[in-house]
PDB file of C-alpha atoms in Angstrom:
ATOM      1  CA  MET A 269      -0.025   0.091   0.186  1.00 56.00           C
ATOM      2  CA  ASP A 270       1.432   3.490  -0.946  1.00 74.00           C
ATOM      3  CA  ILE A 271       1.374   6.316   1.540  1.00 77.00           C
ATOM      4  CA  GLY A 272      -1.861   8.088  -0.924  1.00 74.00           C
ATOM      5  CA  ARG A 273      -3.900   4.857  -0.115  1.00 74.00           C
ATOM      6  CA  LEU A 274      -2.660   4.618   3.520  1.00 78.00           C
ATOM      7  CA  SER A 275      -3.831   8.188   4.004  1.00 80.00           C
ATOM      8  CA  GLU A 276      -7.782   7.802   2.614  1.00 78.00           C
ATOM      9  CA  ARG A 277      -7.908   4.951   4.700  1.00 81.00           C
ATOM     10  CA  ILE A 278      -6.848   6.919   7.622  1.00 82.00           C
ATOM     11  CA  MET A 279      -9.305   9.788   6.413  1.00 82.00           C
ATOM     12  CA  GLY A 280     -12.011   7.312   6.141  1.00 80.00           C
ATOM     13  CA  MET A 281     -12.501   8.356   2.470  1.00 83.00           C
ATOM     14  CA  ASP A 282     -15.554   6.774   1.361  1.00 87.00           C
ATOM     15  CA  ASP A 283     -17.490   7.867  -1.898  1.00 88.00           C
ATOM     16  CA  ALA A 284     -19.757  10.219  -0.414  1.00 90.00           C
ATOM     17  CA  THR A 285     -16.576  11.858   1.302  1.00 90.00           C
ATOM     18  CA  TRP A 286     -14.993  11.884  -2.066  1.00 89.00           C
ATOM     19  CA  ALA A 287     -17.689  13.806  -3.725  1.00 91.00           C
ATOM     20  CA  ARG A 288     -18.035  16.344  -0.835  1.00 92.00           C
ATOM     21  CA  HIS A 289     -14.032  16.757  -1.247  1.00 93.00           C
ATOM     22  CA  SER A 290     -14.282  17.597  -4.905  1.00 94.00           C
ATOM     23  CA  ASN A 291     -16.504  20.685  -4.084  1.00 96.00           C
ATOM     24  CA  PRO A 292     -13.700  23.135  -4.899  1.00 96.00           C
ATOM     25  CA  LEU A 293     -13.936  24.949  -1.664  1.00 96.00           C
ATOM     26  CA  SER A 294     -12.917  22.031  -0.248  1.00 96.00           C
ATOM     27  CA  GLY A 295      -9.939  21.475  -2.073  1.00 93.00           C
ATOM     28  CA  TRP A 296      -9.200  25.259  -1.857  1.00 96.00           C
ATOM     29  CA  SER A 297      -9.524  25.109   1.719  1.00 96.00           C
ATOM     30  CA  ARG A 298      -7.118  22.411   2.458  1.00 94.00           C
ATOM     31  CA  ILE A 299      -4.369  24.321   1.247  1.00 95.00           C
ATOM     32  CA  SER A 300      -4.300  25.978   4.396  1.00 96.00           C
ATOM     33  CA  ILE A 301      -3.479  23.059   6.423  1.00 97.00           C
ATOM     34  CA  LEU A 302       0.367  22.865   5.693  1.00 97.00           C
ATOM     35  CA  PRO A 303       0.931  26.434   6.636  1.00 98.00           C
ATOM     36  CA  LEU A 304      -0.992  26.036   9.789  1.00 98.00           C
ATOM     37  CA  MET A 305       0.779  22.772  10.833  1.00 98.00           C
ATOM     38  CA  VAL A 306       3.519  24.867  10.365  1.00 98.00           C
ATOM     39  CA  LEU A 307       2.734  27.566  12.566  1.00 98.00           C
ATOM     40  CA  ALA A 308       0.897  25.319  15.038  1.00 98.00           C
ATOM     41  CA  VAL A 309       4.534  23.622  15.665  1.00 98.00           C
ATOM     42  CA  TRP A 310       6.170  26.544  15.489  1.00 98.00           C
ATOM     43  CA  SER A 311       3.972  27.838  17.864  1.00 98.00           C
ATOM     44  CA  ARG A 312       5.834  26.233  20.658  1.00 97.00           C
ATOM     45  CA  VAL A 313       8.439  28.673  21.122  1.00 97.00           C
ATOM     46  CA  TRP A 314       5.582  30.950  22.212  1.00 97.00           C
ATOM     47  CA  VAL A 315       3.079  28.921  24.205  1.00 97.00           C
ATOM     48  CA  GLY A 316       5.588  25.427  25.134  1.00 97.00           C
ATOM     49  CA  TRP A 317       3.934  22.245  24.891  1.00 96.00           C
ATOM     50  CA  HIS A 318       0.339  23.700  24.279  1.00 97.00           C
ATOM     51  CA  ALA A 319       1.014  23.807  21.264  1.00 97.00           C
ATOM     52  CA  VAL A 320      -0.267  20.118  21.296  1.00 98.00           C
ATOM     53  CA  TRP A 321      -3.626  22.187  21.211  1.00 98.00           C
ATOM     54  CA  PHE A 322      -2.705  23.713  17.868  1.00 98.00           C
ATOM     55  CA  VAL A 323      -1.758  20.734  16.311  1.00 98.00           C
ATOM     56  CA  LEU A 324      -4.826  18.923  17.173  1.00 98.00           C
ATOM     57  CA  LEU A 325      -7.000  21.904  15.870  1.00 98.00           C
ATOM     58  CA  VAL A 326      -4.850  21.458  12.415  1.00 98.00           C
ATOM     59  CA  VAL A 327      -5.554  17.445  12.101  1.00 96.00           C
ATOM     60  CA  ILE A 328      -9.721  18.026  13.357  1.00 97.00           C
ATOM     61  CA  TRP A 329      -9.615  20.243  10.547  1.00 96.00           C
ATOM     62  CA  THR A 330      -7.711  18.005   8.300  1.00 94.00           C
ATOM     63  CA  TRP A 331     -10.377  15.181   8.451  1.00 94.00           C
ATOM     64  CA  ALA A 332     -13.269  17.846   8.997  1.00 95.00           C
ATOM     65  CA  ASN A 333     -12.520  19.399   5.607  1.00 94.00           C
ATOM     66  CA  PRO A 334     -13.699  16.556   3.083  1.00 93.00           C
ATOM     67  CA  ARG A 335     -17.135  15.957   4.904  1.00 93.00           C
ATOM     68  CA  MET A 336     -18.078  19.950   5.312  1.00 94.00           C
ATOM     69  CA  PHE A 337     -19.196  20.748   1.824  1.00 95.00           C
ATOM     70  CA  VAL A 338     -21.720  19.658  -0.185  1.00 96.00           C
ATOM     71  CA  PRO A 339     -20.529  18.212  -3.896  1.00 96.00           C
ATOM     72  CA  PRO A 340     -20.281  20.298  -6.883  1.00 95.00           C
ATOM     73  CA  LYS A 341     -23.133  20.272  -8.903  1.00 94.00           C
ATOM     74  CA  THR A 342     -20.656  20.510 -11.903  1.00 93.00           C
ATOM     75  CA  ALA A 343     -17.120  18.817 -12.490  1.00 92.00           C
ATOM     76  CA  SER A 344     -15.954  22.162 -14.349  1.00 92.00           C
ATOM     77  CA  ALA A 345     -13.768  23.506 -11.826  1.00 95.00           C
ATOM     78  CA  TRP A 346      -9.920  23.249 -11.930  1.00 96.00           C
ATOM     79  CA  MET A 347      -9.814  21.864  -8.416  1.00 96.00           C
ATOM     80  CA  THR A 348     -12.600  19.200  -8.944  1.00 96.00           C
ATOM     81  CA  LYS A 349     -11.106  17.387 -11.921  1.00 95.00           C
ATOM     82  CA  GLY A 350      -7.539  17.773  -9.592  1.00 95.00           C
ATOM     83  CA  VAL A 351      -9.426  16.244  -6.848  1.00 94.00           C
ATOM     84  CA  LEU A 352     -11.371  13.848  -9.253  1.00 94.00           C
ATOM     85  CA  GLY A 353      -7.734  13.136 -11.004  1.00 93.00           C
ATOM     86  CA  GLU A 354      -6.118  11.901  -7.315  1.00 92.00           C
ATOM     87  CA  ARG A 355      -9.281   9.403  -7.032  1.00 92.00           C
ATOM     88  CA  ILE A 356      -7.575   7.678 -10.532  1.00 92.00           C
ATOM     89  CA  TRP A 357      -3.735   8.190  -9.174  1.00 91.00           C
ATOM     90  CA  LEU A 358      -4.383   6.152  -6.165  1.00 89.00           C
ATOM     91  CA  ALA A 359      -6.418   3.686  -8.288  1.00 89.00           C
ATOM     92  CA  ARG A 360      -3.582   3.324 -10.723  1.00 89.00           C
ATOM     93  CA  HIS A 361      -2.350   0.150  -9.508  1.00 87.00           C
ATOM     94  CA  SER A 362      -5.922  -1.507 -10.861  1.00 87.00           C
ATOM     95  CA  VAL A 363      -6.489   1.154 -13.310  1.00 83.00           C
ATOM     96  CA  PRO A 364      -3.291   1.965 -15.336  1.00 85.00           C
ATOM     97  CA  ILE A 365      -2.576   5.268 -15.937  1.00 88.00           C
ATOM     98  CA  PRO A 366      -0.492   6.575 -19.047  1.00 89.00           C
ATOM     99  CA  PRO A 367       3.144   5.948 -17.770  1.00 90.00           C
ATOM    100  CA  HIS A 368       4.445  10.063 -18.968  1.00 91.00           C
ATOM    101  CA  HIS A 369       1.628  10.932 -16.588  1.00 92.00           C
ATOM    102  CA  ALA A 370       3.147   8.300 -13.972  1.00 91.00           C
ATOM    103  CA  GLN A 371       6.883   9.665 -14.024  1.00 94.00           C
ATOM    104  CA  VAL A 372       6.009  13.044 -13.675  1.00 95.00           C
ATOM    105  CA  ALA A 373       4.040  12.642 -10.852  1.00 93.00           C
ATOM    106  CA  ARG A 374       6.625  10.137  -8.927  1.00 92.00           C
ATOM    107  CA  VAL A 375       8.947  13.186  -9.768  1.00 96.00           C
ATOM    108  CA  LEU A 376       6.629  15.706  -8.121  1.00 96.00           C
ATOM    109  CA  ASN A 377       6.108  13.696  -4.996  1.00 93.00           C
ATOM    110  CA  ILE A 378       9.489  13.558  -4.413  1.00 95.00           C
ATOM    111  CA  ALA A 379      10.099  16.966  -4.596  1.00 96.00           C
ATOM    112  CA  ALA A 380       7.405  17.315  -2.091  1.00 96.00           C
ATOM    113  CA  GLY A 381       8.982  14.875   0.075  1.00 96.00           C
ATOM    114  CA  LEU A 382      12.448  16.528  -0.089  1.00 97.00           C
ATOM    115  CA  GLY A 383      10.514  19.691   0.618  1.00 98.00           C
ATOM    116  CA  ALA A 384       8.618  17.828   3.615  1.00 97.00           C
ATOM    117  CA  LEU A 385      12.336  16.281   4.666  1.00 98.00           C
ATOM    118  CA  ILE A 386      13.748  20.365   4.535  1.00 98.00           C
ATOM    119  CA  LEU A 387      10.259  21.450   6.195  1.00 98.00           C
ATOM    120  CA  ILE A 388      11.048  19.288   9.339  1.00 98.00           C
ATOM    121  CA  VAL A 389      14.578  19.788   9.732  1.00 98.00           C
ATOM    122  CA  GLY A 390      13.818  23.593   9.732  1.00 98.00           C
ATOM    123  CA  LEU A 391      11.078  22.911  12.241  1.00 98.00           C
ATOM    124  CA  TRP A 392      13.025  20.989  14.068  1.00 98.00           C
ATOM    125  CA  SER A 393      15.763  23.542  14.685  1.00 98.00           C
ATOM    126  CA  LEU A 394      13.440  26.903  14.703  1.00 97.00           C
ATOM    127  CA  ASN A 395      15.483  27.682  11.464  1.00 98.00           C
ATOM    128  CA  ILE A 396      12.891  30.336   9.480  1.00 98.00           C
ATOM    129  CA  GLY A 397      14.730  29.915   6.059  1.00 98.00           C
ATOM    130  CA  LEU A 398      14.663  26.264   5.919  1.00 98.00           C
ATOM    131  CA  THR A 399      11.053  25.853   7.626  1.00 98.00           C
ATOM    132  CA  LEU A 400       9.964  28.421   4.823  1.00 98.00           C
ATOM    133  CA  ALA A 401      12.214  26.852   1.920  1.00 98.00           C
ATOM    134  CA  GLY A 402      10.430  23.160   2.750  1.00 98.00           C
ATOM    135  CA  LEU A 403       7.080  24.851   3.131  1.00 98.00           C
ATOM    136  CA  VAL A 404       7.251  26.359  -0.136  1.00 98.00           C
ATOM    137  CA  THR A 405       8.733  23.373  -1.802  1.00 98.00           C
ATOM    138  CA  MET A 406       6.282  21.133  -0.820  1.00 97.00           C
ATOM    139  CA  MET A 407       3.714  23.356  -1.511  1.00 97.00           C
ATOM    140  CA  GLY A 408       5.197  24.049  -4.445  1.00 97.00           C
ATOM    141  CA  GLY A 409       5.496  20.046  -5.425  1.00 96.00           C
ATOM    142  CA  LYS A 410       1.724  19.377  -4.119  1.00 95.00           C
ATOM    143  CA  LEU A 411       0.068  22.339  -6.098  1.00 96.00           C
ATOM    144  CA  TRP A 412       1.866  20.926  -9.511  1.00 96.00           C
ATOM    145  CA  PHE A 413       1.311  17.636  -8.424  1.00 96.00           C
ATOM    146  CA  LEU A 414      -2.322  18.988  -8.229  1.00 96.00           C
ATOM    147  CA  ASP A 415      -2.284  20.203 -11.755  1.00 96.00           C
ATOM    148  CA  ARG A 416      -1.235  16.820 -13.171  1.00 96.00           C
ATOM    149  CA  LEU A 417      -3.954  15.566 -11.870  1.00 95.00           C
ATOM    150  CA  VAL A 418      -6.238  17.348 -13.406  1.00 95.00           C
ATOM    151  CA  TRP A 419      -4.278  16.570 -17.161  1.00 93.00           C
ATOM    152  CA  ILE A 420      -4.361  12.657 -15.618  1.00 93.00           C
ATOM    153  CA  ARG A 421      -8.118  13.159 -15.770  1.00 92.00           C
ATOM    154  CA  ALA A 422      -8.528  14.902 -19.068  1.00 90.00           C
ATOM    155  CA  ASP A 423      -6.250  12.002 -20.817  1.00 88.00           C
ATOM    156  CA  THR A 424      -7.702   9.023 -19.009  1.00 80.00           C
ATOM    157  CA  ASP A 425     -10.246   6.798 -20.490  1.00 59.00           C
ATOM    158  CA  CYS A 426     -11.368   5.541 -17.402  1.00 53.00           C
ATOM    159  CA  ALA A 427     -12.087   8.611 -15.517  1.00 50.00           C
ATOM    160  CA  LYS A 428     -15.806   7.499 -15.057  1.00 55.00           C
ATOM    161  CA  ASP A 429     -14.700   4.290 -13.930  1.00 49.00           C
ATOM    162  CA  VAL A 430     -13.387   5.518 -10.729  1.00 50.00           C
ATOM    163  CA  GLU A 431     -14.736   8.553  -9.764  1.00 50.00           C
ATOM    164  CA  GLN A 432     -18.510   9.486  -8.235  1.00 50.00           C
ATOM    165  CA  PRO A 433     -18.829  13.276  -9.640  1.00 49.00           C
TER     166      PRO A 433
END
């Protein structure tokens, strides 16, 4: 099982939750999660161990967000296409996607992963430069990956087999 499938299981993402998550408001508001988590972890400087409460609030927001919005009426929004493309990406072991997309998506995920390592080191050492570099690299990789997911959805004939608009 890959990390995407693992997080899908941890988050309890069923078809109804995926449909709600495909609302562009859900997708766009989830972009706040990583910066909020960075701020919550960094807040240990100001509030000590009480920062755990801020981290917990971000975790709750992460879980609640895909459940808070109604399913979109159409799948025409860029973010909706990205979320639906994510379902295709997660099903890639049973429903193959074009190899050129898979290669680029892996590279983007590696870039985001390297950003995560830089971010962790920055947060651990309270180095603002490393923290911001890691945050920008991670978010940049994730957003570029999201754009690739839109493209995967557009280029994949099996989109109707794995998505529940």
